[in-house]
mmCIF file of C-alpha atoms in Angstrom:
data_model
loop_
_atom_site.group_PDB
_atom_site.id
_atom_site.type_symbol
_atom_site.label_atom_id
_atom_site.label_comp_id
_atom_site.label_asym_id
_atom_site.label_seq_id
_atom_site.Cartn_x
_atom_site.Cartn_y
_atom_site.Cartn_z
ATOM 1 C CA UNK Q 1 -61.608 60.771 -125.436
ATOM 2 C CA UNK Q 2 -59.015 63.017 -126.936
ATOM 3 C CA UNK Q 3 -56.420 62.357 -124.249
ATOM 4 C CA UNK Q 4 -56.990 58.575 -124.615
ATOM 5 C CA UNK Q 5 -56.619 58.813 -128.383
ATOM 6 C CA UNK Q 6 -53.372 60.778 -128.083
ATOM 7 C CA UNK Q 7 -51.954 58.324 -125.633
ATOM 8 C CA UNK Q 8 -52.701 55.341 -127.848
ATOM 9 C CA UNK Q 9 -51.205 57.064 -130.783
ATOM 10 C CA UNK Q 10 -48.114 57.962 -128.776
ATOM 11 C CA UNK Q 11 -47.584 54.425 -127.522
ATOM 12 C CA UNK Q 12 -48.406 52.881 -130.942
ATOM 13 C CA UNK Q 13 -45.710 55.005 -132.628
ATOM 14 C CA UNK Q 14 -43.178 54.101 -129.960
ATOM 15 C CA UNK Q 15 -43.789 50.388 -130.257
ATOM 16 C CA UNK Q 16 -44.846 49.824 -133.978
ATOM 17 C CA UNK Q 17 -44.173 53.005 -135.883
ATOM 18 C CA UNK Q 18 -46.593 55.236 -137.763
ATOM 19 C CA UNK Q 19 -49.755 54.690 -139.736
ATOM 20 C CA UNK Q 20 -52.331 52.721 -137.795
ATOM 21 C CA UNK Q 21 -56.148 53.290 -138.051
ATOM 22 C CA UNK Q 22 -58.224 54.132 -134.956
ATOM 23 C CA UNK Q 23 -61.340 52.256 -134.063
ATOM 24 C CA UNK Q 24 -63.696 52.401 -131.020
ATOM 25 C CA UNK Q 25 -66.742 50.589 -129.625
ATOM 26 C CA UNK Q 26 -68.905 51.386 -126.629
ATOM 27 C CA UNK Q 27 -70.024 49.922 -123.386
ATOM 28 C CA UNK Q 28 -73.807 49.793 -122.806
ATOM 29 C CA UNK Q 29 -76.628 50.317 -120.454
ATOM 30 C CA UNK Q 30 -80.023 48.474 -120.500
ATOM 31 C CA UNK Q 31 -82.688 50.941 -119.564
ATOM 32 C CA UNK Q 32 -85.353 48.218 -118.966
ATOM 33 C CA UNK Q 33 -85.947 44.610 -119.856
ATOM 34 C CA UNK Q 34 -84.003 42.566 -117.274
ATOM 35 C CA UNK Q 35 -83.953 38.722 -117.258
ATOM 36 C CA UNK Q 36 -86.176 38.843 -120.422
ATOM 37 C CA UNK Q 37 -83.565 37.698 -122.886
ATOM 38 C CA UNK Q 38 -83.701 33.982 -122.043
ATOM 39 C CA UNK Q 39 -87.537 34.127 -121.864
ATOM 40 C CA UNK Q 40 -87.832 35.200 -125.557
ATOM 41 C CA UNK Q 41 -88.810 38.782 -124.518
ATOM 42 C CA UNK Q 42 -87.404 42.224 -125.283
ATOM 43 C CA UNK Q 43 -84.406 44.111 -124.057
ATOM 44 C CA UNK Q 44 -83.935 47.802 -124.369
ATOM 45 C CA UNK Q 45 -80.169 48.763 -124.495
ATOM 46 C CA UNK Q 46 -78.128 51.688 -125.669
ATOM 47 C CA UNK Q 47 -74.515 52.317 -126.344
ATOM 48 C CA UNK Q 48 -72.817 54.830 -124.054
ATOM 49 C CA UNK Q 49 -70.057 57.464 -124.184
ATOM 50 C CA UNK Q 50 -67.561 55.117 -122.547
ATOM 51 C CA UNK Q 51 -65.452 53.167 -125.118
ATOM 52 C CA UNK Q 52 -62.609 50.795 -125.801
ATOM 53 C CA UNK Q 53 -60.371 52.450 -128.431
ATOM 54 C CA UNK Q 54 -57.671 50.783 -130.558
ATOM 55 C CA UNK Q 55 -55.097 51.743 -133.092
ATOM 56 C CA UNK Q 56 -54.514 48.834 -135.486
ATOM 57 C CA UNK Q 57 -52.218 48.225 -138.503
ATOM 58 C CA UNK Q 58 -51.636 45.102 -140.637
ATOM 59 C CA UNK Q 59 -47.970 43.900 -140.020
ATOM 60 C CA UNK Q 60 -47.402 41.594 -142.986
ATOM 61 C CA UNK Q 61 -46.803 38.660 -140.650
ATOM 62 C CA UNK Q 62 -48.896 35.764 -139.444
ATOM 63 C CA UNK Q 63 -49.001 36.830 -135.938
ATOM 64 C CA UNK Q 64 -50.712 39.455 -133.816
ATOM 65 C CA UNK Q 65 -48.838 41.757 -131.582
ATOM 66 C CA UNK Q 66 -50.982 43.789 -129.149
ATOM 67 C CA UNK Q 67 -50.395 46.016 -126.139
ATOM 68 C CA UNK Q 68 -52.971 46.897 -123.462
ATOM 69 C CA UNK Q 69 -52.322 50.299 -122.007
ATOM 70 C CA UNK Q 70 -54.654 49.869 -119.075
ATOM 71 C CA UNK Q 71 -53.213 46.515 -118.028
ATOM 72 C CA UNK Q 72 -49.678 47.488 -119.035
ATOM 73 C CA UNK Q 73 -49.143 44.107 -120.757
ATOM 74 C CA UNK Q 74 -47.967 42.897 -124.126
ATOM 75 C CA UNK Q 75 -49.238 39.802 -125.865
ATOM 76 C CA UNK Q 76 -48.094 38.038 -129.105
ATOM 77 C CA UNK Q 77 -49.829 35.127 -130.747
ATOM 78 C CA UNK Q 78 -50.380 33.273 -134.045
ATOM 79 C CA UNK Q 79 -53.808 32.790 -135.779
ATOM 80 C CA UNK Q 80 -54.132 29.020 -135.456
ATOM 81 C CA UNK Q 81 -56.284 27.359 -132.672
ATOM 82 C CA UNK Q 82 -53.138 26.076 -130.961
ATOM 83 C CA UNK Q 83 -51.871 29.562 -130.713
ATOM 84 C CA UNK Q 84 -54.221 30.710 -127.997
ATOM 85 C CA UNK Q 85 -52.574 33.238 -125.592
ATOM 86 C CA UNK Q 86 -52.418 32.704 -121.818
ATOM 87 C CA UNK Q 87 -53.530 36.220 -120.874
ATOM 88 C CA UNK Q 88 -57.410 36.370 -120.325
ATOM 89 C CA UNK Q 89 -57.663 39.895 -121.982
ATOM 90 C CA UNK Q 90 -55.703 38.746 -125.040
ATOM 91 C CA UNK Q 91 -58.030 35.657 -125.565
ATOM 92 C CA UNK Q 92 -60.887 38.100 -126.293
ATOM 93 C CA UNK Q 93 -58.837 39.389 -129.355
ATOM 94 C CA UNK Q 94 -57.560 35.938 -130.234
ATOM 95 C CA UNK Q 95 -61.234 34.709 -130.123
ATOM 96 C CA UNK Q 96 -62.455 37.484 -132.487
ATOM 97 C CA UNK Q 97 -59.705 36.528 -134.909
ATOM 98 C CA UNK Q 98 -60.619 32.814 -134.892
ATOM 99 C CA UNK Q 99 -64.421 33.322 -135.019
ATOM 100 C CA UNK Q 100 -63.955 35.527 -138.151
ATOM 101 C CA UNK Q 101 -61.771 32.846 -139.727
ATOM 102 C CA UNK Q 102 -64.308 30.063 -138.943
ATOM 103 C CA UNK Q 103 -66.901 31.962 -140.766
ATOM 104 C CA UNK Q 104 -64.652 32.130 -143.880
ATOM 105 C CA UNK Q 105 -63.519 35.675 -143.301
ATOM 106 C CA UNK Q 106 -59.831 36.754 -143.574
ATOM 107 C CA UNK Q 107 -57.524 37.812 -140.710
ATOM 108 C CA UNK Q 108 -53.865 38.455 -141.168
ATOM 109 C CA UNK Q 109 -51.237 39.574 -138.660
ATOM 110 C CA UNK Q 110 -51.652 42.977 -137.176
ATOM 111 C CA UNK Q 111 -50.219 45.240 -134.544
ATOM 112 C CA UNK Q 112 -52.561 46.977 -132.051
ATOM 113 C CA UNK Q 113 -52.508 49.213 -129.010
ATOM 114 C CA UNK Q 114 -55.711 49.732 -127.018
ATOM 115 C CA UNK Q 115 -57.110 51.441 -123.959
ATOM 116 C CA UNK Q 116 -60.608 52.154 -122.533
ATOM 117 C CA UNK Q 117 -62.730 54.185 -120.154
ATOM 118 C CA UNK Q 118 -65.522 51.700 -119.722
ATOM 119 C CA UNK Q 119 -65.605 51.118 -115.997
ATOM 120 C CA UNK Q 120 -64.615 47.506 -115.071
ATOM 121 C CA UNK Q 121 -67.059 45.430 -112.925
ATOM 122 C CA UNK Q 122 -69.873 48.020 -113.131
ATOM 123 C CA UNK Q 123 -71.995 46.016 -115.465
ATOM 124 C CA UNK Q 124 -71.324 48.109 -118.545
ATOM 125 C CA UNK Q 125 -69.927 45.382 -120.684
ATOM 126 C CA UNK Q 126 -66.370 46.352 -121.248
ATOM 127 C CA UNK Q 127 -65.674 42.847 -122.694
ATOM 128 C CA UNK Q 128 -68.375 43.397 -125.404
ATOM 129 C CA UNK Q 129 -66.814 46.733 -126.194
ATOM 130 C CA UNK Q 130 -63.423 45.202 -126.700
ATOM 131 C CA UNK Q 131 -64.779 42.417 -128.806
ATOM 132 C CA UNK Q 132 -66.876 44.724 -130.983
ATOM 133 C CA UNK Q 133 -64.040 47.161 -131.476
ATOM 134 C CA UNK Q 134 -61.672 44.469 -132.815
ATOM 135 C CA UNK Q 135 -64.480 42.641 -134.746
ATOM 136 C CA UNK Q 136 -65.362 45.954 -136.563
ATOM 137 C CA UNK Q 137 -61.699 46.835 -137.198
ATOM 138 C CA UNK Q 138 -60.790 43.403 -138.736
ATOM 139 C CA UNK Q 139 -63.880 43.439 -140.819
ATOM 140 C CA UNK Q 140 -62.837 46.836 -142.196
ATOM 141 C CA UNK Q 141 -59.100 46.070 -142.526
ATOM 142 C CA UNK Q 142 -59.200 42.626 -144.037
ATOM 143 C CA UNK Q 143 -62.782 41.879 -145.272
ATOM 144 C CA UNK Q 144 -63.821 45.162 -146.921
ATOM 145 C CA UNK Q 145 -66.777 45.345 -144.486
ATOM 146 C CA UNK Q 146 -68.417 42.320 -146.014
ATOM 147 C CA UNK Q 147 -69.420 40.755 -142.681
ATOM 148 C CA UNK Q 148 -72.799 42.198 -141.675
ATOM 149 C CA UNK Q 149 -73.264 43.905 -138.302
ATOM 150 C CA UNK Q 150 -75.439 41.103 -136.724
ATOM 151 C CA UNK Q 151 -72.643 38.559 -137.623
ATOM 152 C CA UNK Q 152 -70.111 40.891 -135.954
ATOM 153 C CA UNK Q 153 -72.311 40.726 -132.759
ATOM 154 C CA UNK Q 154 -72.507 37.013 -133.004
ATOM 155 C CA UNK Q 155 -68.703 36.813 -133.463
ATOM 156 C CA UNK Q 156 -68.280 38.606 -130.098
ATOM 157 C CA UNK Q 157 -70.833 36.353 -128.398
ATOM 158 C CA UNK Q 158 -69.172 33.235 -129.768
ATOM 159 C CA UNK Q 159 -65.807 34.516 -128.520
ATOM 160 C CA UNK Q 160 -67.310 34.664 -124.968
ATOM 161 C CA UNK Q 161 -68.644 31.188 -125.367
ATOM 162 C CA UNK Q 162 -65.671 29.413 -126.971
ATOM 163 C CA UNK Q 163 -62.612 31.395 -125.716
ATOM 164 C CA UNK Q 164 -63.622 33.092 -122.433
ATOM 165 C CA UNK Q 165 -65.931 30.549 -120.725
ATOM 166 C CA UNK Q 166 -68.984 32.827 -120.538
ATOM 167 C CA UNK Q 167 -72.334 31.578 -121.803
ATOM 168 C CA UNK Q 168 -73.784 34.983 -122.457
ATOM 169 C CA UNK Q 169 -76.779 36.190 -124.563
ATOM 170 C CA UNK Q 170 -76.361 38.585 -127.494
ATOM 171 C CA UNK Q 171 -77.616 41.904 -125.921
ATOM 172 C CA UNK Q 172 -74.163 43.258 -124.933
ATOM 173 C CA UNK Q 173 -72.522 42.781 -128.287
ATOM 174 C CA UNK Q 174 -75.647 43.831 -130.127
ATOM 175 C CA UNK Q 175 -75.722 47.197 -128.290
ATOM 176 C CA UNK Q 176 -72.053 47.722 -128.740
ATOM 177 C CA UNK Q 177 -72.200 47.131 -132.531
ATOM 178 C CA UNK Q 178 -75.540 48.744 -133.319
ATOM 179 C CA UNK Q 179 -75.495 51.659 -130.926
ATOM 180 C CA UNK Q 180 -76.680 55.064 -132.317
ATOM 181 C CA UNK Q 181 -76.311 58.361 -130.607
ATOM 182 C CA UNK Q 182 -79.596 59.673 -129.101
ATOM 183 C CA UNK Q 183 -81.345 56.355 -129.567
ATOM 184 C CA UNK Q 184 -82.053 53.235 -127.562
ATOM 185 C CA UNK Q 185 -82.857 49.908 -129.250
ATOM 186 C CA UNK Q 186 -85.635 47.473 -128.659
ATOM 187 C CA UNK Q 187 -84.297 44.086 -129.490
ATOM 188 C CA UNK Q 188 -86.652 41.178 -129.769
ATOM 189 C CA UNK Q 189 -84.691 38.242 -128.374
ATOM 190 C CA UNK Q 190 -86.828 35.688 -130.134
ATOM 191 C CA UNK Q 191 -86.878 37.016 -133.689
ATOM 192 C CA UNK Q 192 -83.695 39.240 -133.427
ATOM 193 C CA UNK Q 193 -85.725 42.157 -135.009
ATOM 194 C CA UNK Q 194 -84.772 45.481 -133.582
ATOM 195 C CA UNK Q 195 -85.995 48.996 -133.749
ATOM 196 C CA UNK Q 196 -84.521 52.344 -132.730
ATOM 197 C CA UNK Q 197 -86.348 54.624 -130.251
ATOM 198 C CA UNK Q 198 -85.366 58.286 -129.538
ATOM 199 C CA UNK Q 199 -83.735 58.875 -126.242
ATOM 200 C CA UNK Q 200 -82.395 62.388 -126.088
ATOM 201 C CA UNK Q 201 -83.893 63.902 -122.880
ATOM 202 C CA UNK Q 202 -83.094 67.659 -122.556
ATOM 203 C CA UNK Q 203 -84.146 67.943 -118.989
ATOM 204 C CA UNK Q 204 -82.761 64.684 -117.547
ATOM 205 C CA UNK Q 205 -79.459 62.848 -117.143
ATOM 206 C CA UNK Q 206 -78.725 59.121 -116.845
ATOM 207 C CA UNK Q 207 -76.670 58.457 -113.724
ATOM 208 C CA UNK Q 208 -75.201 55.154 -112.714
ATOM 209 C CA UNK Q 209 -74.596 54.542 -109.025
ATOM 210 C CA UNK Q 210 -72.135 51.716 -108.484
ATOM 211 C CA UNK Q 211 -72.472 50.130 -105.102
ATOM 212 C CA UNK Q 212 -69.069 48.511 -105.613
ATOM 213 C CA UNK Q 213 -70.763 45.422 -103.981
ATOM 214 C CA UNK Q 214 -70.797 41.987 -105.393
ATOM 215 C CA UNK Q 215 -72.231 39.366 -103.175
ATOM 216 C CA UNK Q 216 -70.740 35.811 -103.414
ATOM 217 C CA UNK Q 217 -73.476 33.388 -103.913
ATOM 218 C CA UNK Q 218 -73.547 29.679 -102.767
ATOM 219 C CA UNK Q 219 -75.772 28.349 -105.521
ATOM 220 C CA UNK Q 220 -76.332 29.475 -109.092
ATOM 221 C CA UNK Q 221 -79.305 31.927 -108.708
ATOM 222 C CA UNK Q 222 -79.253 32.744 -112.379
ATOM 223 C CA UNK Q 223 -79.697 29.141 -113.446
ATOM 224 C CA UNK Q 224 -82.395 28.548 -110.688
ATOM 225 C CA UNK Q 225 -84.408 31.428 -112.032
ATOM 226 C CA UNK Q 226 -84.117 30.308 -115.588
ATOM 227 C CA UNK Q 227 -85.293 26.810 -114.528
ATOM 228 C CA UNK Q 228 -88.344 28.351 -112.741
ATOM 229 C CA UNK Q 229 -89.330 30.173 -115.946
ATOM 230 C CA UNK Q 230 -88.808 27.103 -118.061
ATOM 231 C CA UNK Q 231 -90.967 25.004 -115.645
ATOM 232 C CA UNK Q 232 -93.807 27.542 -115.837
ATOM 233 C CA UNK Q 233 -93.647 27.809 -119.576
ATOM 234 C CA UNK Q 234 -93.858 24.075 -119.928
ATOM 235 C CA UNK Q 235 -96.888 23.893 -117.537
ATOM 236 C CA UNK Q 236 -98.525 26.575 -119.717
ATOM 237 C CA UNK Q 237 -97.723 24.778 -122.939
ATOM 238 C CA UNK Q 238 -95.746 27.697 -124.482
ATOM 239 C CA UNK Q 239 -92.192 27.774 -125.743
ATOM 240 C CA UNK Q 240 -91.162 30.657 -123.531
ATOM 241 C CA UNK Q 241 -92.820 33.086 -121.096
ATOM 242 C CA UNK Q 242 -92.968 35.544 -124.020
ATOM 243 C CA UNK Q 243 -96.169 33.944 -125.040
ATOM 244 C CA UNK Q 244 -97.744 33.790 -121.524
ATOM 245 C CA UNK Q 245 -100.208 36.317 -119.927
ATOM 246 C CA UNK Q 246 -101.023 36.992 -116.337
ATOM 247 C CA UNK Q 247 -104.415 35.339 -116.928
ATOM 248 C CA UNK Q 248 -102.737 32.219 -118.097
ATOM 249 C CA UNK Q 249 -100.403 32.268 -115.046
ATOM 250 C CA UNK Q 250 -103.120 32.944 -112.465
ATOM 251 C CA UNK Q 251 -105.146 29.957 -113.963
ATOM 252 C CA UNK Q 252 -102.359 27.562 -112.951
ATOM 253 C CA UNK Q 253 -101.292 29.334 -109.749
ATOM 254 C CA UNK Q 254 -102.490 26.411 -107.488
ATOM 255 C CA UNK Q 255 -100.540 23.858 -109.648
ATOM 256 C CA UNK Q 256 -97.060 25.567 -109.337
ATOM 257 C CA UNK Q 257 -94.898 26.601 -106.399
ATOM 258 C CA UNK Q 258 -95.122 30.186 -105.067
ATOM 259 C CA UNK Q 259 -91.444 30.696 -106.025
ATOM 260 C CA UNK Q 260 -92.123 29.674 -109.668
ATOM 261 C CA UNK Q 261 -95.350 31.786 -109.786
ATOM 262 C CA UNK Q 262 -93.561 35.004 -108.712
ATOM 263 C CA UNK Q 263 -90.568 34.467 -111.044
ATOM 264 C CA UNK Q 264 -92.931 34.087 -113.998
ATOM 265 C CA UNK Q 265 -95.084 37.054 -112.851
ATOM 266 C CA UNK Q 266 -92.026 39.332 -113.029
ATOM 267 C CA UNK Q 267 -91.072 38.211 -116.504
ATOM 268 C CA UNK Q 268 -94.551 38.587 -117.859
ATOM 269 C CA UNK Q 269 -94.920 42.011 -116.301
ATOM 270 C CA UNK Q 270 -91.498 43.153 -117.467
ATOM 271 C CA UNK Q 271 -92.289 42.171 -121.036
ATOM 272 C CA UNK Q 272 -95.086 44.698 -120.947
ATOM 273 C CA UNK Q 273 -93.088 47.308 -119.214
ATOM 274 C CA UNK Q 274 -90.639 47.407 -122.145
ATOM 275 C CA UNK Q 275 -93.386 47.971 -124.606
ATOM 276 C CA UNK Q 276 -94.978 50.782 -122.381
ATOM 277 C CA UNK Q 277 -91.461 52.480 -122.247
ATOM 278 C CA UNK Q 278 -91.279 52.417 -125.957
ATOM 279 C CA UNK Q 279 -94.702 54.194 -126.319
ATOM 280 C CA UNK Q 280 -93.630 56.665 -123.600
ATOM 281 C CA UNK Q 281 -90.432 57.576 -125.429
ATOM 282 C CA UNK Q 282 -92.218 58.105 -128.744
ATOM 283 C CA UNK Q 283 -94.470 60.538 -126.811
ATOM 284 C CA UNK Q 284 -91.511 62.263 -125.082
ATOM 285 C CA UNK Q 285 -92.946 61.099 -121.687
ATOM 286 C CA UNK Q 286 -90.007 60.591 -119.456
ATOM 287 C CA UNK Q 287 -92.057 60.549 -116.251
ATOM 288 C CA UNK Q 288 -93.737 57.328 -117.429
ATOM 289 C CA UNK Q 289 -90.305 55.873 -118.345
ATOM 290 C CA UNK Q 290 -89.230 56.659 -114.751
ATOM 291 C CA UNK Q 291 -92.356 55.113 -113.217
ATOM 292 C CA UNK Q 292 -91.722 51.855 -115.152
ATOM 293 C CA UNK Q 293 -88.096 51.845 -113.876
ATOM 294 C CA UNK Q 294 -89.316 51.835 -110.258
ATOM 295 C CA UNK Q 295 -91.847 49.069 -111.052
ATOM 296 C CA UNK Q 296 -88.986 46.926 -112.545
ATOM 297 C CA UNK Q 297 -86.878 47.534 -109.454
ATOM 298 C CA UNK Q 298 -89.713 46.425 -107.191
ATOM 299 C CA UNK Q 299 -90.300 43.236 -109.270
ATOM 300 C CA UNK Q 300 -86.551 42.334 -109.347
ATOM 301 C CA UNK Q 301 -86.354 42.868 -105.614
ATOM 302 C CA UNK Q 302 -89.583 41.206 -104.396
ATOM 303 C CA UNK Q 303 -90.723 38.798 -107.095
ATOM 304 C CA UNK Q 304 -87.448 37.761 -108.839
ATOM 305 C CA UNK Q 305 -85.370 38.281 -105.685
ATOM 306 C CA UNK Q 306 -82.144 39.287 -107.290
ATOM 307 C CA UNK Q 307 -81.613 42.525 -105.418
ATOM 308 C CA UNK Q 308 -79.652 43.028 -102.258
ATOM 309 C CA UNK Q 309 -79.811 45.370 -99.209
ATOM 310 C CA UNK Q 310 -77.406 47.891 -100.726
ATOM 311 C CA UNK Q 311 -79.262 48.168 -104.061
ATOM 312 C CA UNK Q 312 -82.651 48.538 -102.374
ATOM 313 C CA UNK Q 313 -81.086 51.222 -100.181
ATOM 314 C CA UNK Q 314 -79.895 53.165 -103.337
ATOM 315 C CA UNK Q 315 -83.295 52.794 -104.908
ATOM 316 C CA UNK Q 316 -85.061 54.048 -101.671
ATOM 317 C CA UNK Q 317 -82.704 57.157 -101.507
ATOM 318 C CA UNK Q 318 -83.572 57.930 -105.118
ATOM 319 C CA UNK Q 319 -87.258 57.749 -104.441
ATOM 320 C CA UNK Q 320 -87.116 59.861 -101.380
ATOM 321 C CA UNK Q 321 -85.228 62.574 -103.322
ATOM 322 C CA UNK Q 322 -87.686 62.638 -106.057
ATOM 323 C CA UNK Q 323 -85.593 61.069 -108.753
ATOM 324 C CA UNK Q 324 -87.712 60.260 -111.842
ATOM 325 C CA UNK Q 325 -86.741 56.731 -112.205
ATOM 326 C CA UNK Q 326 -84.372 54.198 -110.540
ATOM 327 C CA UNK Q 327 -83.754 50.455 -110.710
ATOM 328 C CA UNK Q 328 -81.046 47.620 -110.501
ATOM 329 C CA UNK Q 329 -79.271 47.296 -113.769
ATOM 330 C CA UNK Q 330 -77.978 43.826 -114.697
ATOM 331 C CA UNK Q 331 -78.322 40.388 -113.156
ATOM 332 C CA UNK Q 332 -78.423 41.677 -109.571
ATOM 333 C CA UNK Q 333 -76.892 40.759 -106.195
ATOM 334 C CA UNK Q 334 -74.713 43.875 -106.503
ATOM 335 C CA UNK Q 335 -73.432 46.258 -109.037
ATOM 336 C CA UNK Q 336 -75.261 49.385 -110.135
ATOM 337 C CA UNK Q 337 -78.548 51.225 -110.035
ATOM 338 C CA UNK Q 338 -79.475 53.214 -113.172
ATOM 339 C CA UNK Q 339 -81.144 56.543 -112.431
ATOM 340 C CA UNK Q 340 -83.163 59.039 -114.602
ATOM 341 C CA UNK Q 341 -82.472 62.289 -112.829
ATOM 342 C CA UNK Q 342 -83.806 65.812 -113.539
ATOM 343 C CA UNK Q 343 -80.967 68.253 -114.379
ATOM 344 C CA UNK Q 344 -81.913 70.541 -111.348
ATOM 345 C CA UNK Q 345 -81.733 67.568 -109.006
ATOM 346 C CA UNK Q 346 -78.555 66.067 -110.401
ATOM 347 C CA UNK Q 347 -75.833 67.560 -108.044
ATOM 348 C CA UNK Q 348 -77.947 67.250 -104.895
ATOM 349 C CA UNK Q 349 -78.792 63.508 -105.707
ATOM 350 C CA UNK Q 350 -75.116 62.661 -106.163
ATOM 351 C CA UNK Q 351 -74.046 64.428 -103.000
ATOM 352 C CA UNK Q 352 -76.822 62.886 -100.883
ATOM 353 C CA UNK Q 353 -76.547 59.362 -102.299
ATOM 354 C CA UNK Q 354 -72.732 59.322 -101.770
ATOM 355 C CA UNK Q 355 -72.923 60.663 -98.254
ATOM 356 C CA UNK Q 356 -75.798 58.318 -97.178
ATOM 357 C CA UNK Q 357 -74.377 55.195 -98.637
ATOM 358 C CA UNK Q 358 -70.946 55.894 -97.132
ATOM 359 C CA UNK Q 359 -72.442 56.554 -93.844
ATOM 360 C CA UNK Q 360 -74.402 53.257 -93.846
ATOM 361 C CA UNK Q 361 -71.963 50.826 -95.608
ATOM 362 C CA UNK Q 362 -68.570 52.458 -94.936
ATOM 363 C CA UNK Q 363 -67.474 53.162 -98.513
ATOM 364 C CA UNK Q 364 -68.593 55.514 -101.276
ATOM 365 C CA UNK Q 365 -70.375 54.386 -104.349
ATOM 366 C CA UNK Q 366 -68.871 55.379 -107.770
ATOM 367 C CA UNK Q 367 -70.948 57.723 -109.908
ATOM 368 C CA UNK Q 368 -70.983 57.601 -113.712
ATOM 369 C CA UNK Q 369 -72.953 60.068 -115.823
ATOM 370 C CA UNK Q 370 -73.623 58.452 -119.174
ATOM 371 C CA UNK Q 371 -74.864 59.660 -122.552
ATOM 372 C CA UNK Q 372 -76.361 57.554 -125.243
ATOM 373 C CA UNK Q 373 -73.847 57.552 -127.979
ATOM 374 C CA UNK Q 374 -72.622 55.604 -131.191
ATOM 375 C CA UNK Q 375 -71.555 51.953 -131.138
ATOM 376 C CA UNK Q 376 -68.692 50.367 -133.124
ATOM 377 C CA UNK Q 377 -67.008 52.776 -135.600
ATOM 378 C CA UNK Q 378 -63.860 53.891 -137.272
ATOM 379 C CA UNK Q 379 -62.501 57.163 -135.958
ATOM 380 C CA UNK Q 380 -61.746 59.486 -138.742
ATOM 381 C CA UNK Q 381 -58.775 61.726 -138.390
#
């Protein structure tokens, strides 16, 4: 973090002079609660110690001048709708500016230099970290922090929808804005109520194993699964599967397809697993947390069918080695597993999983240790 901060400050000084303010926001993990957001259920994310960091200073003009260190590109744009930049990375920042303005907030011209250490393509929401960093900064610099945190998360979500072509839910931006060190957050995707739960295991580490695989899919499996869930909810006479039970589902089993049955079964069981993990964390019971993670992986693989051979292999290796918990993290069909690993097993787990995966698939997975950390913030000098 310190070396990234020093590089940002050095390049900012070279390009724009002295006197900017530093801000950061985090990537995120989701411990449990997958494919539950669009079913009105719960998700259980936390911000991590991988961030997007930016130095920003008002420039007295009606334009934004911004440099991305990681992409080594400069963009310059105005603040009207027709001023949208061509570069996809710059559209995130432009979108944040416009969404604040649409809500009656103020944005004036500014200079910025930013960089990050959130791994790209690993499902850790680097785009939400970028959005949240700039939303938090512009709220602080131009709006005296009058925009509340939930609105900042929605500004990030609207940016994805309106300027980046991604119809995402709210979880990633929520986690990036609201993250708190040593805590995970249970977000109710129906009411938008949230609660912090302690996550500060002394004897365990969270390890992400990135398969570096992303399978190209012929149809839209995400939409097909969503439609399955909506069909079952309609058959049960409820708004979403949040209000369904296994007894209700079993009562209509003969009226629905086997595919729809198993999709709904996963969602109903996953809803309960999130609540069970909350109870376990309050009791400091990380063994139960791990057991529920394995159950989620099994459900995602067999009932929801969003796993793939490589992710199932990583999960099997974790189980064989005695890792406390392991599961797919994210939408599936590639990406990462998230693993809850005892400290004394950590080094051996990494060595074995890298060697075995490389032997079977011809490339090494990437390994990221993550620590639950703070979300969007101003970095005090």
